[in-house]
CSV table of C-alpha atoms in Angstrom, one decimal:
chain,number,residue,atom,x,y,z
A,1,UNK,CA,-133.4,-55.4,-27.3
A,2,UNK,CA,-133.2,-58.4,-25.0
A,3,UNK,CA,-130.8,-58.4,-22.1
A,4,UNK,CA,-127.9,-60.8,-21.6
A,5,UNK,CA,-128.6,-64.5,-20.8
A,6,UNK,CA,-126.6,-64.4,-17.7
A,7,UNK,CA,-126.0,-62.0,-14.8
A,8,UNK,CA,-122.3,-61.1,-15.1
A,9,UNK,CA,-122.5,-58.2,-12.7
A,10,UNK,CA,-123.3,-60.1,-9.5
A,11,UNK,CA,-120.3,-61.9,-7.9
A,12,UNK,CA,-120.5,-65.7,-8.6
A,13,UNK,CA,-119.0,-68.5,-6.5
A,14,UNK,CA,-118.7,-72.2,-6.8
A,15,UNK,CA,-119.7,-74.1,-3.7
A,16,UNK,CA,-119.7,-77.9,-3.0
A,17,UNK,CA,-122.8,-78.1,-0.8
A,18,UNK,CA,-126.3,-78.9,-2.0
A,19,UNK,CA,-128.3,-75.8,-3.0
A,20,UNK,CA,-131.9,-75.2,-2.2
A,21,UNK,CA,-134.1,-72.3,-1.1
A,22,UNK,CA,-133.4,-71.4,2.6
A,23,UNK,CA,-130.0,-73.2,2.7
A,24,UNK,CA,-127.1,-71.5,4.5
A,25,UNK,CA,-123.7,-71.9,2.8
A,26,UNK,CA,-120.7,-71.1,4.9
A,27,UNK,CA,-117.9,-69.6,2.7
A,28,UNK,CA,-114.3,-70.7,3.0
A,29,UNK,CA,-111.8,-68.0,4.2
A,30,UNK,CA,-110.6,-67.3,0.7
A,31,UNK,CA,-114.1,-66.7,-0.6
A,32,UNK,CA,-115.0,-64.5,2.5
A,33,UNK,CA,-111.8,-62.5,2.0
A,34,UNK,CA,-112.6,-62.0,-1.7
A,35,UNK,CA,-116.1,-60.8,-1.2
A,36,UNK,CA,-115.6,-58.9,2.0
A,37,UNK,CA,-112.2,-57.3,1.6
A,38,UNK,CA,-111.6,-57.2,-2.2
A,39,UNK,CA,-115.1,-56.6,-3.5
A,40,UNK,CA,-116.2,-54.7,-0.3
A,41,UNK,CA,-119.6,-56.4,-0.3
A,42,UNK,CA,-121.8,-55.9,2.8
A,43,UNK,CA,-124.4,-57.9,4.6
A,44,UNK,CA,-127.5,-58.3,2.4
A,45,UNK,CA,-125.7,-57.9,-0.9
A,46,UNK,CA,-126.5,-60.4,-3.7
A,47,UNK,CA,-124.3,-63.3,-4.6
A,48,UNK,CA,-124.7,-66.1,-7.2
A,49,UNK,CA,-123.7,-69.6,-6.3
A,50,UNK,CA,-123.6,-72.9,-8.2
A,51,UNK,CA,-122.3,-76.4,-7.5
A,52,UNK,CA,-122.4,-78.1,-10.9
A,53,UNK,CA,-125.4,-80.1,-9.9
A,54,UNK,CA,-128.3,-77.9,-8.7
A,55,UNK,CA,-128.2,-75.0,-11.2
A,56,UNK,CA,-127.4,-71.4,-10.2
A,57,UNK,CA,-129.0,-69.7,-7.2
A,58,UNK,CA,-129.2,-66.2,-6.0
A,59,UNK,CA,-128.4,-65.6,-2.3
A,60,UNK,CA,-127.7,-62.8,0.1
A,61,UNK,CA,-124.5,-62.3,2.1
A,62,UNK,CA,-124.6,-62.8,5.8
A,63,UNK,CA,-121.9,-62.3,8.4
A,64,UNK,CA,-121.5,-65.2,10.9
A,65,UNK,CA,-118.4,-64.0,12.7
A,66,UNK,CA,-115.7,-61.3,12.7
A,67,UNK,CA,-114.2,-62.7,9.5
A,68,UNK,CA,-116.7,-65.4,8.6
A,69,UNK,CA,-119.3,-65.0,5.9
A,70,UNK,CA,-122.2,-67.2,4.6
A,71,UNK,CA,-124.7,-67.0,1.7
A,72,UNK,CA,-128.3,-67.4,2.5
A,73,UNK,CA,-129.8,-69.1,-0.6
A,74,UNK,CA,-133.0,-67.4,-1.9
A,75,UNK,CA,-134.0,-68.5,-5.4
A,76,UNK,CA,-132.9,-70.4,-8.4
A,77,UNK,CA,-131.9,-68.2,-11.3
A,78,UNK,CA,-131.0,-70.9,-13.8
A,79,UNK,CA,-131.7,-74.6,-13.9
A,80,UNK,CA,-128.8,-77.1,-14.2
A,81,UNK,CA,-127.6,-77.7,-17.8
A,82,UNK,CA,-125.4,-80.5,-19.1
A,83,UNK,CA,-122.1,-80.0,-20.9
A,84,UNK,CA,-121.3,-81.3,-24.3
A,85,UNK,CA,-119.8,-84.8,-24.0
A,86,UNK,CA,-116.3,-83.5,-25.0
A,87,UNK,CA,-113.1,-84.9,-23.5
A,88,UNK,CA,-110.0,-82.7,-23.9
A,89,UNK,CA,-106.7,-84.7,-23.9
A,90,UNK,CA,-103.5,-82.8,-23.8
A,91,UNK,CA,-99.8,-83.1,-23.2
A,92,UNK,CA,-99.1,-81.1,-20.0
A,93,UNK,CA,-97.5,-77.7,-20.1
A,94,UNK,CA,-95.6,-75.8,-17.5
A,95,UNK,CA,-97.3,-73.5,-14.9
A,96,UNK,CA,-98.9,-70.4,-16.3
A,97,UNK,CA,-99.5,-71.8,-19.8
A,98,UNK,CA,-101.2,-74.9,-18.3
A,99,UNK,CA,-103.4,-72.6,-16.2
A,100,UNK,CA,-104.4,-70.7,-19.4
A,101,UNK,CA,-105.0,-73.9,-21.3
A,102,UNK,CA,-107.3,-75.3,-18.6
A,103,UNK,CA,-109.3,-72.1,-18.3
A,104,UNK,CA,-109.8,-71.9,-22.1
A,105,UNK,CA,-110.8,-75.6,-22.3
A,106,UNK,CA,-113.5,-75.0,-19.6
A,107,UNK,CA,-114.7,-71.9,-21.4
A,108,UNK,CA,-114.9,-73.9,-24.7
A,109,UNK,CA,-117.1,-76.6,-23.1
A,110,UNK,CA,-114.8,-79.5,-22.2
A,111,UNK,CA,-116.5,-82.0,-19.9
A,112,UNK,CA,-113.3,-83.9,-19.0
A,113,UNK,CA,-109.7,-82.7,-18.8
A,114,UNK,CA,-107.3,-85.5,-19.3
A,115,UNK,CA,-103.5,-84.9,-19.2
A,116,UNK,CA,-101.7,-87.4,-21.4
A,117,UNK,CA,-98.0,-88.1,-21.0
A,118,UNK,CA,-96.1,-88.2,-24.3
A,119,UNK,CA,-92.5,-88.6,-25.1
A,120,UNK,CA,-91.8,-84.9,-25.9
A,121,UNK,CA,-94.1,-83.4,-23.3
A,122,UNK,CA,-92.7,-80.3,-21.5
A,123,UNK,CA,-93.8,-81.4,-18.1
A,124,UNK,CA,-94.0,-84.9,-16.5
A,125,UNK,CA,-96.0,-83.9,-13.4
A,126,UNK,CA,-99.4,-82.2,-13.1
A,127,UNK,CA,-100.8,-80.3,-10.1
A,128,UNK,CA,-104.4,-81.6,-10.2
A,129,UNK,CA,-105.5,-79.2,-7.4
A,130,UNK,CA,-104.2,-76.3,-9.4
A,131,UNK,CA,-106.0,-77.6,-12.5
A,132,UNK,CA,-109.3,-77.8,-10.5
A,133,UNK,CA,-108.8,-74.3,-9.1
A,134,UNK,CA,-108.4,-72.9,-12.6
A,135,UNK,CA,-111.4,-74.8,-13.9
A,136,UNK,CA,-113.5,-73.4,-11.0
A,137,UNK,CA,-112.3,-69.9,-11.7
A,138,UNK,CA,-113.1,-70.1,-15.4
A,139,UNK,CA,-116.6,-71.5,-14.6
A,140,UNK,CA,-117.2,-68.7,-12.0
A,141,UNK,CA,-116.2,-65.9,-14.4
A,142,UNK,CA,-118.0,-67.2,-17.5
A,143,UNK,CA,-121.4,-68.2,-16.2
A,144,UNK,CA,-120.8,-71.9,-16.7
A,145,UNK,CA,-123.0,-74.3,-14.7
A,146,UNK,CA,-121.1,-77.6,-15.0
A,147,UNK,CA,-117.5,-78.3,-14.0
A,148,UNK,CA,-115.4,-80.7,-16.0
A,149,UNK,CA,-113.9,-83.8,-14.5
A,150,UNK,CA,-110.2,-83.3,-13.9
A,151,UNK,CA,-108.6,-86.7,-14.5
A,152,UNK,CA,-105.2,-88.0,-13.3
A,153,UNK,CA,-102.5,-88.1,-15.9
A,154,UNK,CA,-102.2,-91.2,-18.1
A,155,UNK,CA,-99.6,-92.4,-20.6
A,156,UNK,CA,-100.7,-92.1,-24.2
A,157,UNK,CA,-100.9,-95.9,-24.3
A,158,UNK,CA,-103.1,-96.0,-21.2
A,159,UNK,CA,-105.4,-93.2,-22.5
A,160,UNK,CA,-105.8,-95.1,-25.8
A,161,UNK,CA,-106.6,-98.4,-23.9
A,162,UNK,CA,-109.2,-96.6,-21.8
A,163,UNK,CA,-110.9,-94.9,-24.8
A,164,UNK,CA,-114.4,-96.0,-25.9
A,165,UNK,CA,-114.0,-96.7,-29.7
A,166,UNK,CA,-117.4,-95.1,-30.2
A,167,UNK,CA,-116.0,-91.7,-29.1
A,168,UNK,CA,-114.8,-89.8,-32.1
A,169,UNK,CA,-111.1,-88.8,-31.5
A,170,UNK,CA,-110.0,-85.6,-33.2
A,171,UNK,CA,-106.2,-86.0,-33.3
A,172,UNK,CA,-104.4,-82.7,-34.0
A,173,UNK,CA,-101.1,-83.2,-35.8
A,174,UNK,CA,-99.1,-80.5,-37.5
A,175,UNK,CA,-97.9,-83.1,-40.0
A,176,UNK,CA,-101.4,-84.0,-41.2
A,177,UNK,CA,-102.0,-83.4,-44.9
A,178,UNK,CA,-105.3,-81.6,-44.4
A,179,UNK,CA,-106.0,-78.3,-46.1
A,180,UNK,CA,-109.6,-78.0,-45.0
A,181,UNK,CA,-110.1,-79.2,-41.4
A,182,UNK,CA,-113.8,-78.2,-41.5
A,183,UNK,CA,-114.4,-80.5,-44.4
A,184,UNK,CA,-112.4,-83.2,-42.7
A,185,UNK,CA,-114.6,-83.1,-39.7
A,186,UNK,CA,-117.8,-83.0,-41.7
A,187,UNK,CA,-116.6,-86.0,-43.7
A,188,UNK,CA,-116.6,-88.0,-40.4
A,189,UNK,CA,-120.4,-88.3,-41.0
A,190,UNK,CA,-121.5,-86.6,-37.9
A,191,UNK,CA,-124.7,-84.5,-38.1
A,192,UNK,CA,-125.4,-84.0,-34.3
A,193,UNK,CA,-123.2,-83.6,-31.2
A,194,UNK,CA,-121.6,-87.0,-30.6
A,195,UNK,CA,-119.3,-88.2,-27.9
A,196,UNK,CA,-116.1,-86.3,-28.8
A,197,UNK,CA,-112.5,-86.2,-27.7
A,198,UNK,CA,-109.8,-83.7,-28.9
A,199,UNK,CA,-106.1,-84.6,-28.5
A,200,UNK,CA,-103.4,-81.9,-28.6
A,201,UNK,CA,-99.9,-83.1,-28.4
A,202,UNK,CA,-96.7,-81.5,-27.1
A,203,UNK,CA,-95.0,-78.6,-28.8
A,204,UNK,CA,-92.2,-81.0,-29.7
A,205,UNK,CA,-94.7,-83.1,-31.7
A,206,UNK,CA,-95.7,-86.7,-31.4
A,207,UNK,CA,-93.0,-89.3,-31.7
A,208,UNK,CA,-93.2,-91.4,-34.9
A,209,UNK,CA,-94.4,-94.5,-33.0
A,210,UNK,CA,-97.0,-92.5,-31.1
A,211,UNK,CA,-98.3,-91.1,-34.3
A,212,UNK,CA,-98.5,-94.5,-35.9
A,213,UNK,CA,-100.3,-95.9,-32.8
A,214,UNK,CA,-102.9,-93.1,-33.1
A,215,UNK,CA,-103.4,-93.6,-36.8
A,216,UNK,CA,-104.2,-97.3,-36.3
A,217,UNK,CA,-107.2,-96.5,-34.1
A,218,UNK,CA,-110.8,-96.6,-35.4
A,219,UNK,CA,-113.0,-93.6,-35.5
A,220,UNK,CA,-110.2,-91.0,-35.6
A,221,UNK,CA,-110.0,-87.8,-37.6
A,222,UNK,CA,-106.5,-86.4,-38.0
A,223,UNK,CA,-106.3,-82.7,-38.5
A,224,UNK,CA,-103.8,-79.9,-39.0
A,225,UNK,CA,-104.9,-76.5,-37.6
A,226,UNK,CA,-103.9,-74.4,-40.5
A,227,UNK,CA,-100.6,-73.3,-42.2
A,228,UNK,CA,-98.9,-72.0,-39.1
A,229,UNK,CA,-97.3,-73.9,-36.2
A,230,UNK,CA,-99.3,-73.1,-33.1
A,231,UNK,CA,-98.2,-73.2,-29.5
A,232,UNK,CA,-100.0,-75.9,-27.6
A,233,UNK,CA,-102.2,-73.5,-25.6
A,234,UNK,CA,-103.2,-71.7,-28.8
A,235,UNK,CA,-103.8,-75.0,-30.5
A,236,UNK,CA,-106.2,-75.9,-27.7
A,237,UNK,CA,-108.4,-72.9,-28.4
A,238,UNK,CA,-108.3,-73.4,-32.2
A,239,UNK,CA,-109.1,-77.1,-32.0
A,240,UNK,CA,-111.9,-76.7,-29.5
A,241,UNK,CA,-113.5,-73.8,-31.4
A,242,UNK,CA,-113.3,-75.8,-34.6
A,243,UNK,CA,-114.9,-78.9,-33.1
A,244,UNK,CA,-117.6,-76.8,-31.3
A,245,UNK,CA,-118.5,-75.1,-34.6
A,246,UNK,CA,-118.7,-78.2,-36.8
A,247,UNK,CA,-119.7,-81.0,-34.5
A,248,UNK,CA,-120.5,-79.5,-31.1
A,249,UNK,CA,-123.0,-77.2,-29.4
A,250,UNK,CA,-122.2,-74.1,-31.6
A,251,UNK,CA,-124.3,-75.6,-34.4
């Protein structure tokens, strides 16, 4: 029986520097504390590192000071891959639920995270550094090689104005009269992974004029996600799984 595609037993870290055999990567204090004090790793232990550009590399841990650690890069374990061209647009949530949503969107293959400010959104501000930290954590834990772009918030009108009309927009709306979302996606006429965008609105729903604006756009599929009303973070997982299975890289 074949083994797993990824090594999930070796600690895995995101780094920003270029990766190549023989490179020395100094770890930041938080990473050094995690490896040395939480995981109790020692000099010479294996660590996996990735930067979203150069693939995944195996290295060995080296001590460079009393509390300072570095990774000496040894060999490439996996070449760089490219994520599905999938933009995830969402009305911001508060704190822990936004953390969860970002992590799940990264796990489900989103290549861009775009907060969209709508009238009934729960939060008007977004901590982009916190979003990036959650995206990195999800990628580290799930063997993901590419990190999504984390975009600054836009109003719904600005997001629509910036949209490429060739990008299929999957607009999730609990008021949509759709009994079979799989059939609705297939009816869009897509047979391979196109440029995609998934939009999840706020738990208060879209305002009537926002919904009308979206429905006037070309290349839009309006979906309901089943007979039950879902929380926004649950809807994110449901929608991204549906799109991945019908139009994305699950095919």
